[in-house]
PDB file of C-alpha atoms in Angstrom:
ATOM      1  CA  UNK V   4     -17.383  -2.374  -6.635  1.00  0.00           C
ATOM      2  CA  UNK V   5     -15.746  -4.625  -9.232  1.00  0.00           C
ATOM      3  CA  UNK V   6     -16.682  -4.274 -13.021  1.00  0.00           C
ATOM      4  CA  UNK V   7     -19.027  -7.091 -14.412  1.00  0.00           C
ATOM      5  CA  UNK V   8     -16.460  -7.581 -16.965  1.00  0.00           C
ATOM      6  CA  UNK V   9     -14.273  -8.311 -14.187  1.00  0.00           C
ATOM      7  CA  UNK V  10     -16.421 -10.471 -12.428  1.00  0.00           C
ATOM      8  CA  UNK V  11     -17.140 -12.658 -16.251  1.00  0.00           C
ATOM      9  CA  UNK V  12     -13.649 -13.040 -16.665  1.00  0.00           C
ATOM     10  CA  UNK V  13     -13.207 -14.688 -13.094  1.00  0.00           C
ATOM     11  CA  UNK V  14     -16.162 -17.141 -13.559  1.00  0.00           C
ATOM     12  CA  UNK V  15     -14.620 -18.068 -16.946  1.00  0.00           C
ATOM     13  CA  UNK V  16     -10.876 -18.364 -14.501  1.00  0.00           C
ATOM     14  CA  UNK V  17     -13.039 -20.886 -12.318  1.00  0.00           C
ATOM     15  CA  UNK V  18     -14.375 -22.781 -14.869  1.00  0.00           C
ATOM     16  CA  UNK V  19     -11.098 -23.477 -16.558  1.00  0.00           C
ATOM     17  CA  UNK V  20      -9.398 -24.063 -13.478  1.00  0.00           C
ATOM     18  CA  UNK V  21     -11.915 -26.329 -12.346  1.00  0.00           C
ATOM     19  CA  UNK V  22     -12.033 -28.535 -16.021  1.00  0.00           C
ATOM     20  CA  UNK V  23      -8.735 -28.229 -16.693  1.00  0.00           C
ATOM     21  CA  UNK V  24      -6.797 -31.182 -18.699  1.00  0.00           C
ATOM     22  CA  UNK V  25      -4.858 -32.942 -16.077  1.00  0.00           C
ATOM     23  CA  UNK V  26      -1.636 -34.573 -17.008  1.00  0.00           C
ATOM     24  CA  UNK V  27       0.602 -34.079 -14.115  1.00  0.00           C
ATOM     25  CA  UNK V  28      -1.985 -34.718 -11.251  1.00  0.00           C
ATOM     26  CA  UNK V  29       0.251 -33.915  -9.009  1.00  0.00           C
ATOM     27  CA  UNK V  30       1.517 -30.078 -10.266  1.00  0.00           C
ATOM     28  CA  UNK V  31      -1.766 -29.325 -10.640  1.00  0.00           C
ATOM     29  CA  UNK V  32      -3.593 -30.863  -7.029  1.00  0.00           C
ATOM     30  CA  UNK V  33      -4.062 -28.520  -4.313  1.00  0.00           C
ATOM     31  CA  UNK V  34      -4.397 -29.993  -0.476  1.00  0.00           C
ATOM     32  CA  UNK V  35      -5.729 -27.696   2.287  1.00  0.00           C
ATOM     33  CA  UNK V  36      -3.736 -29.246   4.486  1.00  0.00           C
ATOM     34  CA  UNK V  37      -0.602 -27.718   2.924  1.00  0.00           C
ATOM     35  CA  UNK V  38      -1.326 -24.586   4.884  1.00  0.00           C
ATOM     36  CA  UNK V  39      -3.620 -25.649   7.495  1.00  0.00           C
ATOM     37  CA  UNK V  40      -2.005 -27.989  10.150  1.00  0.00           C
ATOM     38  CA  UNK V  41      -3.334 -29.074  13.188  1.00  0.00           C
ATOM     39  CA  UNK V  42      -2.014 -26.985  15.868  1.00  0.00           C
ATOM     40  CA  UNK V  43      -0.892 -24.575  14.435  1.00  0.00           C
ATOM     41  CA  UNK V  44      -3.511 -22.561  13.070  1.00  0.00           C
ATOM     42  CA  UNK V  45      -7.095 -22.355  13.556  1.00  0.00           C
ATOM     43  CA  UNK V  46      -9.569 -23.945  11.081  1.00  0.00           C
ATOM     44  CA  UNK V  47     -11.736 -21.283   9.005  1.00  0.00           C
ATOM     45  CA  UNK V  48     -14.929 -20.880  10.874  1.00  0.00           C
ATOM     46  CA  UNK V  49     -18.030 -20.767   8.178  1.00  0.00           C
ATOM     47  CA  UNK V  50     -19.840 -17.026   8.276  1.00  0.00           C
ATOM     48  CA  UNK V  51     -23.175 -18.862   7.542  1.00  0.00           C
ATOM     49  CA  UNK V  52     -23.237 -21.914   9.552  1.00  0.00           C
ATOM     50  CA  UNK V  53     -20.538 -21.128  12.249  1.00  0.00           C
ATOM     51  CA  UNK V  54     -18.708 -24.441  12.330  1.00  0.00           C
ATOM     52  CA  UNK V  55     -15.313 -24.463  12.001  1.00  0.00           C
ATOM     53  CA  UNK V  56     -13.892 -26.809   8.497  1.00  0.00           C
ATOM     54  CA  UNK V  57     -10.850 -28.440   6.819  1.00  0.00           C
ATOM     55  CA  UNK V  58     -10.479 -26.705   3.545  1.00  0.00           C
ATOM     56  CA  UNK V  59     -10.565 -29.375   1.484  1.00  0.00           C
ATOM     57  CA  UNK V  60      -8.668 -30.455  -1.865  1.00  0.00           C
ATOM     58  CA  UNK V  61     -10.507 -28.507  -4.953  1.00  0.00           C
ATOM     59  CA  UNK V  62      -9.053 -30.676  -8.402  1.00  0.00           C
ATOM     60  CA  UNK V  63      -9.272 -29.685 -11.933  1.00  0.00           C
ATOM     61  CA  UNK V  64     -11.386 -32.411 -13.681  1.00  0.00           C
ATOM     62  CA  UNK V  65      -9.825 -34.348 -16.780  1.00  0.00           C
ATOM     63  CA  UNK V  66     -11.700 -33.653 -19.899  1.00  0.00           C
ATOM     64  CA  UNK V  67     -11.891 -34.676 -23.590  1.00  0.00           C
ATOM     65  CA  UNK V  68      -8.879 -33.333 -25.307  1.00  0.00           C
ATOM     66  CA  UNK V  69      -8.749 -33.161 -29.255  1.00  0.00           C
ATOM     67  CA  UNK V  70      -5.276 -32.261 -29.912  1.00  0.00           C
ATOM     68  CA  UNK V  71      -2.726 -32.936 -27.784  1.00  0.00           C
ATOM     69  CA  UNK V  72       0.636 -30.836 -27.163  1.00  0.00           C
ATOM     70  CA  UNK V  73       3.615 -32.165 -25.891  1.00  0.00           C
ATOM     71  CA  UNK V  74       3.776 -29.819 -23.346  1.00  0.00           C
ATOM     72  CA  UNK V  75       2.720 -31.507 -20.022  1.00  0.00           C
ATOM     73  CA  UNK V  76       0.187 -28.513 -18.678  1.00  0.00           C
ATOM     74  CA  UNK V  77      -1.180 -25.929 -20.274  1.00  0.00           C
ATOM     75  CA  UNK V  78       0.240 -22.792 -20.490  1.00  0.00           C
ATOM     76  CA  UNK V  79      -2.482 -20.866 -18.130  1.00  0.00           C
ATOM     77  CA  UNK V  80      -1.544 -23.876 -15.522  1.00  0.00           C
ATOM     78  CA  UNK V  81       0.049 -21.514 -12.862  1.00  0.00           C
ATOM     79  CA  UNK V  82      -2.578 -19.420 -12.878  1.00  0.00           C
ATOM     80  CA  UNK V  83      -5.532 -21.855 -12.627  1.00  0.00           C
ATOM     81  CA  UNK V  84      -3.203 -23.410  -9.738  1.00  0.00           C
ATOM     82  CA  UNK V  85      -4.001 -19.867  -8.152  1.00  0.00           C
ATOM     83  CA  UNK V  86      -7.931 -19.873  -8.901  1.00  0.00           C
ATOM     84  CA  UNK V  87      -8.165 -23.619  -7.770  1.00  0.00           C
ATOM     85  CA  UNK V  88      -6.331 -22.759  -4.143  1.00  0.00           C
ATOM     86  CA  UNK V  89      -8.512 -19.288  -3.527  1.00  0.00           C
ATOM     87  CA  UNK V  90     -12.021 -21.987  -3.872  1.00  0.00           C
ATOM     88  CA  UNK V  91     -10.541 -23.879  -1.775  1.00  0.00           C
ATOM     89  CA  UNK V  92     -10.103 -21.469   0.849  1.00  0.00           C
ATOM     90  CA  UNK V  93     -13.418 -19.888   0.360  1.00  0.00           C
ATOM     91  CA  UNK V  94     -15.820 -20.673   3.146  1.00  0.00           C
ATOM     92  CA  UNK V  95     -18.041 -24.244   3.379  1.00  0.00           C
ATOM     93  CA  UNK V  96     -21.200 -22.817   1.904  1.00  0.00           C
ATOM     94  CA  UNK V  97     -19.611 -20.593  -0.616  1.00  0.00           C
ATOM     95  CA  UNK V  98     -16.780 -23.367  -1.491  1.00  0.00           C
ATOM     96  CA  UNK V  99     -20.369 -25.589  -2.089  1.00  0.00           C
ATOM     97  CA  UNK V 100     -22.002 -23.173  -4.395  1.00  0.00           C
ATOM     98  CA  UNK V 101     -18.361 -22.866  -6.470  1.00  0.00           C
ATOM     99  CA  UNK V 102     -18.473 -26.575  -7.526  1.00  0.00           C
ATOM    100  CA  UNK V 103     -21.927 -26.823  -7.753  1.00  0.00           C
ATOM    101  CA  UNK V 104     -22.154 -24.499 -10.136  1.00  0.00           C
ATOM    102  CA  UNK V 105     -18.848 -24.923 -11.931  1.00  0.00           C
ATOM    103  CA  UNK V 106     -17.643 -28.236 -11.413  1.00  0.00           C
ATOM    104  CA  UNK V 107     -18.690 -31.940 -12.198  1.00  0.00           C
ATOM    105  CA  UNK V 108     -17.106 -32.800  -9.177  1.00  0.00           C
ATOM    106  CA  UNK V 109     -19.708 -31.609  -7.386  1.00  0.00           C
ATOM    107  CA  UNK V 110     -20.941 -33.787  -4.363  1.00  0.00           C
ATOM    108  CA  UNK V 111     -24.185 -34.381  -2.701  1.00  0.00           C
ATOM    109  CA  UNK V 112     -23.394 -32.899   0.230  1.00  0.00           C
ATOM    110  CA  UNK V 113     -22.302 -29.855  -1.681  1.00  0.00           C
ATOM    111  CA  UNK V 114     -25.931 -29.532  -3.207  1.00  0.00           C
ATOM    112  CA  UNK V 115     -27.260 -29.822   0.214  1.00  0.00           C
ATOM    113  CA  UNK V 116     -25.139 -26.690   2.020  1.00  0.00           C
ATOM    114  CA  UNK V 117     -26.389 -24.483  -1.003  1.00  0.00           C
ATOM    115  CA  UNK V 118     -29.569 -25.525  -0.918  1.00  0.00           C
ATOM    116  CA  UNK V 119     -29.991 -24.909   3.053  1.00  0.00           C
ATOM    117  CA  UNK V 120     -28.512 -21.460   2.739  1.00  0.00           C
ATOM    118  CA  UNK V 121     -30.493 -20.216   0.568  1.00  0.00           C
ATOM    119  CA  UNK V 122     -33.620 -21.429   2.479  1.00  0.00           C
ATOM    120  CA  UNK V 123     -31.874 -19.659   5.360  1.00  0.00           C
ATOM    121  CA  UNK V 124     -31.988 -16.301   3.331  1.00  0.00           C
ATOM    122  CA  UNK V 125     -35.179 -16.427   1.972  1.00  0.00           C
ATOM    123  CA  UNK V 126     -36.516 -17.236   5.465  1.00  0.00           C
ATOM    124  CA  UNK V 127     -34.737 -14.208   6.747  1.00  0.00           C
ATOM    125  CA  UNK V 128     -36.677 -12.085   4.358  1.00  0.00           C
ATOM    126  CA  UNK V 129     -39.816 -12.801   5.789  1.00  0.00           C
ATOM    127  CA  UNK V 130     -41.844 -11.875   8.540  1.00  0.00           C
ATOM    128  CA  UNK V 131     -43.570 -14.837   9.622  1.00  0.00           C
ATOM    129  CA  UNK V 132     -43.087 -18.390   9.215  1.00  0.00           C
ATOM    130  CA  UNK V 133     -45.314 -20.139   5.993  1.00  0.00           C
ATOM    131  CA  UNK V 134     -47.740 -22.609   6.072  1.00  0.00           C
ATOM    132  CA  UNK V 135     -46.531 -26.336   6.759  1.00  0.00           C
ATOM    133  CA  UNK V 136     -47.911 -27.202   2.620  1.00  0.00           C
ATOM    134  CA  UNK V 137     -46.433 -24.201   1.401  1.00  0.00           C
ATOM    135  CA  UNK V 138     -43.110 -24.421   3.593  1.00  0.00           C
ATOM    136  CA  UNK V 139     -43.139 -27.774   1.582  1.00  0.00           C
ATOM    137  CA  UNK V 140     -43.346 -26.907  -1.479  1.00  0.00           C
ATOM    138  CA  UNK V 141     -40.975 -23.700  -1.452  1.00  0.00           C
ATOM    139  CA  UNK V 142     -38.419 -26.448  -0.322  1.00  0.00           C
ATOM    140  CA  UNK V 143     -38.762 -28.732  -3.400  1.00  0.00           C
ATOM    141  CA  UNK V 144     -38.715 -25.141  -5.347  1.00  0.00           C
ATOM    142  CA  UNK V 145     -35.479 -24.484  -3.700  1.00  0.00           C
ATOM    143  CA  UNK V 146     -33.560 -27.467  -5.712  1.00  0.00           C
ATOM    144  CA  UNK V 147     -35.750 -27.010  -8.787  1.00  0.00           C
ATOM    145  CA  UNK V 148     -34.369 -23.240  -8.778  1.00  0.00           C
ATOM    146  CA  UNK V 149     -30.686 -24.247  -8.202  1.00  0.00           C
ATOM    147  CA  UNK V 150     -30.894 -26.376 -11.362  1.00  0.00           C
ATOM    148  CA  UNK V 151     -32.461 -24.424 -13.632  1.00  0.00           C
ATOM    149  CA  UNK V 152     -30.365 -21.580 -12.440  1.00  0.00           C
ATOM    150  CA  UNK V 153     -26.884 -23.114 -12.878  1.00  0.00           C
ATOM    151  CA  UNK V 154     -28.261 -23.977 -16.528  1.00  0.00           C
ATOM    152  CA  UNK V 155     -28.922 -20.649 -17.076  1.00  0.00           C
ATOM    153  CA  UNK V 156     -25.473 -19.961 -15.825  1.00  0.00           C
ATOM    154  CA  UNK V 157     -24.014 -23.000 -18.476  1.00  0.00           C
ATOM    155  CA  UNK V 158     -25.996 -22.888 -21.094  1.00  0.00           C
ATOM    156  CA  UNK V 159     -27.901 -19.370 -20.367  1.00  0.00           C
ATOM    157  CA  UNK V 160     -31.339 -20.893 -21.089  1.00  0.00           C
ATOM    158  CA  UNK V 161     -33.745 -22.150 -18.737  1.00  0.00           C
ATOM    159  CA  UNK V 162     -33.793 -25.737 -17.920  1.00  0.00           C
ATOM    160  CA  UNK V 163     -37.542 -25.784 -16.208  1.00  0.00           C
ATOM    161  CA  UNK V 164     -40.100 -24.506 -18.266  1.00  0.00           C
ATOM    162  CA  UNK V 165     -43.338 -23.243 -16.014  1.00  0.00           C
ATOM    163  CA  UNK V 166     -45.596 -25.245 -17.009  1.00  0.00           C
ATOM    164  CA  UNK V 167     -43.016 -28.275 -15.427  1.00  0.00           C
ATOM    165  CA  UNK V 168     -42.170 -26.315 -12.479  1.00  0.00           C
ATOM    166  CA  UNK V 169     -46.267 -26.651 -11.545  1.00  0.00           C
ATOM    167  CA  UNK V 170     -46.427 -30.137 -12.537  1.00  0.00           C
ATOM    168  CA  UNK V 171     -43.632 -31.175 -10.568  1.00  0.00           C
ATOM    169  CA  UNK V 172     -44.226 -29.387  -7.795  1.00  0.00           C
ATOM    170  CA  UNK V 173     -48.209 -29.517  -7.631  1.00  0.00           C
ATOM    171  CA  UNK V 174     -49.124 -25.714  -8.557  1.00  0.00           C
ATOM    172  CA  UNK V 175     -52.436 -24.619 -10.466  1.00  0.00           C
ATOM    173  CA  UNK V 176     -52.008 -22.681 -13.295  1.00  0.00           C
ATOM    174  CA  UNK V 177     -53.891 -20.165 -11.872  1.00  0.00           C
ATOM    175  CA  UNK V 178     -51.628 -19.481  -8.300  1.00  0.00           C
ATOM    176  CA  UNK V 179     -48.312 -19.712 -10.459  1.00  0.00           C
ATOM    177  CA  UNK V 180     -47.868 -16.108 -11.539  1.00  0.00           C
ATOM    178  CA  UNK V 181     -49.528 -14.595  -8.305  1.00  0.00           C
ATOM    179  CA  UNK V 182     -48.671 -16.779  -5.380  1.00  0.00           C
ATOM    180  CA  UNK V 183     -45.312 -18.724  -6.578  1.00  0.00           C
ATOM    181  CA  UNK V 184     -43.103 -17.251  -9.470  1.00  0.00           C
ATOM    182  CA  UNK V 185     -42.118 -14.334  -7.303  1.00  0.00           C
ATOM    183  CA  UNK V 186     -40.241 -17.311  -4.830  1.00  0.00           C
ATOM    184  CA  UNK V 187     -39.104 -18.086  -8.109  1.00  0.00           C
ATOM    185  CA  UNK V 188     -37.427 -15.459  -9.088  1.00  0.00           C
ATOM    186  CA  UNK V 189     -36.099 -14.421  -5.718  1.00  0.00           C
ATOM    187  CA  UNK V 190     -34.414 -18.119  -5.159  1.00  0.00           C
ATOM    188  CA  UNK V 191     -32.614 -17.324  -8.726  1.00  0.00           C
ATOM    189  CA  UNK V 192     -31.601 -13.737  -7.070  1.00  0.00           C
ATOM    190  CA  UNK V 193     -30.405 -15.122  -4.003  1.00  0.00           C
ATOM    191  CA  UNK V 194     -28.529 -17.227  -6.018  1.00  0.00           C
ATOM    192  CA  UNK V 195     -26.982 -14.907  -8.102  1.00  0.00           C
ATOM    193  CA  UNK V 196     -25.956 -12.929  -5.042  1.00  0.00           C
ATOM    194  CA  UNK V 197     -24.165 -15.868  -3.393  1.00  0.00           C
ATOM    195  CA  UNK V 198     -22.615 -16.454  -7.002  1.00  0.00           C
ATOM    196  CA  UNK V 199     -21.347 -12.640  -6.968  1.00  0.00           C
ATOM    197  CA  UNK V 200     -19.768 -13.516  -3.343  1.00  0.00           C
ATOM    198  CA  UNK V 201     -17.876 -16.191  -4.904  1.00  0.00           C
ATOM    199  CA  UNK V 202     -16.506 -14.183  -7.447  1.00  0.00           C
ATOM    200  CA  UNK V 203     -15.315 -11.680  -5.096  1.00  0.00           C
ATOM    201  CA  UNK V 204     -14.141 -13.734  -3.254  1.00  0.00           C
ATOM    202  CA  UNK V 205     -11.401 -15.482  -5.807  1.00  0.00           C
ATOM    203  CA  UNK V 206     -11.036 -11.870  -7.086  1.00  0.00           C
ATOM    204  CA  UNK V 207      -9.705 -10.666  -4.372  1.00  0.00           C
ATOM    205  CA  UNK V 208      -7.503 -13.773  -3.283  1.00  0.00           C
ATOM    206  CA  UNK V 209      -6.226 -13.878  -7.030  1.00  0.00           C
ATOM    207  CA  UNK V 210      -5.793 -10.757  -7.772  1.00  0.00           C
ATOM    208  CA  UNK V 211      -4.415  -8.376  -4.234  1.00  0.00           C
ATOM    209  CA  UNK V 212      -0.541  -9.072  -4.316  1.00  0.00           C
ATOM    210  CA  UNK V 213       0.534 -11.095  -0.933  1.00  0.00           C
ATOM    211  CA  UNK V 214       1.370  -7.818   1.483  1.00  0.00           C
ATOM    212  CA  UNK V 215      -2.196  -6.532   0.842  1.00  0.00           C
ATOM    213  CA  UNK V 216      -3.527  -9.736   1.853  1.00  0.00           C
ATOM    214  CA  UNK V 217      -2.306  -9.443   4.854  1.00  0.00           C
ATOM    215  CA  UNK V 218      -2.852  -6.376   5.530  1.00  0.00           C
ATOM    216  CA  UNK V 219      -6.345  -7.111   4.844  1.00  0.00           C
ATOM    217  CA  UNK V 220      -6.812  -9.857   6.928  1.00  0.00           C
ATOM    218  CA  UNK V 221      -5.169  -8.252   9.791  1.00  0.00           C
ATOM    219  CA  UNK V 222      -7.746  -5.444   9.266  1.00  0.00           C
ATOM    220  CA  UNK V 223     -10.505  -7.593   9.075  1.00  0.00           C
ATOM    221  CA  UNK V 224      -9.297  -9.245  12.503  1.00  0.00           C
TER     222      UNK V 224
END
């Protein structure tokens, strides 16, 4: 199991690598398509969804910069080259969660994959299918949860208070505490545990030098 510490310093990895100051594009840019060529080798097949995918280009995101060096990249550059290239191999839904939660380049589509997988798991901690209204409203929870959760993540305060989760999605007062704050919590959970997969993930890909890779991988085939 890898140390918390561990797994704060790799988030903190992702984030720089994923907003870093850009002034070579190209050094920095890293295409999928560099190592997967049609073929040649099979596409990555998603664990959640099943399809295969095109590991597509992850960029680091020009920011504000208050004092420039003359030095072209910064000095960590090779290294968030590394972080940037193990996101983009991660699988589609877990690739979606990375820049939704860390990046501004996040897309809409992006938003959507997270959001559907972790309908997918709360569904598959149930035992019987909810009722068409609530079924509704869990689903507009779903997105409310992803954004105040990533805020926590940012900013680690909560960007919904309850009394706006109930107006916006409809709730009495009353059923909040009883019928819908424990969906609440367990969408932030979920979250956290698809987070903690991510992590991993670029942990390992980052960290295992290349003949324990493959070793790996050739286990795990």
């Amino acid at each position: 199991m890898i140390e918390p510490q561990t797994l704060y310093a790799i988030r903190v990895e992702i984030l720089s690598a994923l907003h870093v100051d850009v002034r070579t594009r190209g050094q920095l840019d890293f295409d999928g398509s560099m190592i997967t060529k049609y073929g040649t080798k099979k596409r990555p097949v998603d664990s959640v969804t099943g399809e295969r995918f095109d590991p597509e280009p992850v960029r680091g995101r020009s920011g504000r910069t208050f004092k420039c060096s003359s030095c072209p990249l910064p000095p960590d550059a090779f290294s968030l080259i590394k972080t940037s290239r193990a996101v983009t191999m991660l699988p589609e839904h877990l690739k979606s969660l990375a820049l939704y939660a860390y990046s501004e380049r996040c897309e809409w589509h992006h938003v959507e994959i997270v959001a559907a997988v972790i309908w997918q798991r709360l569904l598959a901690t149930k035992d019987k299918p909810f009722r068409a209204k609530k079924e509704k409203t869990l689903k507009g929870m779903v997105f409310l949860a992803m954004q105040n959760w990533r805020h926590l993540l940012t900013a680690e305060n909560d960007l919904h208070t309850p009394q706006r989760i109930r107006e916006l999605l409809d709730i009495s007062e009353n059923l909040w505490r009883r019928d819908w704050l424990p969906f609440w919590r367990q969408f932030h959970d979920l979250l956290s545990e698809t987070d903690n997969q991510v992590l991993t993930h670029v942990y390992q890909a980052t960290s295992q030098p290349k003949k324990a890779r493959n070793k790996s991988a050739a286990a795990a085939a």
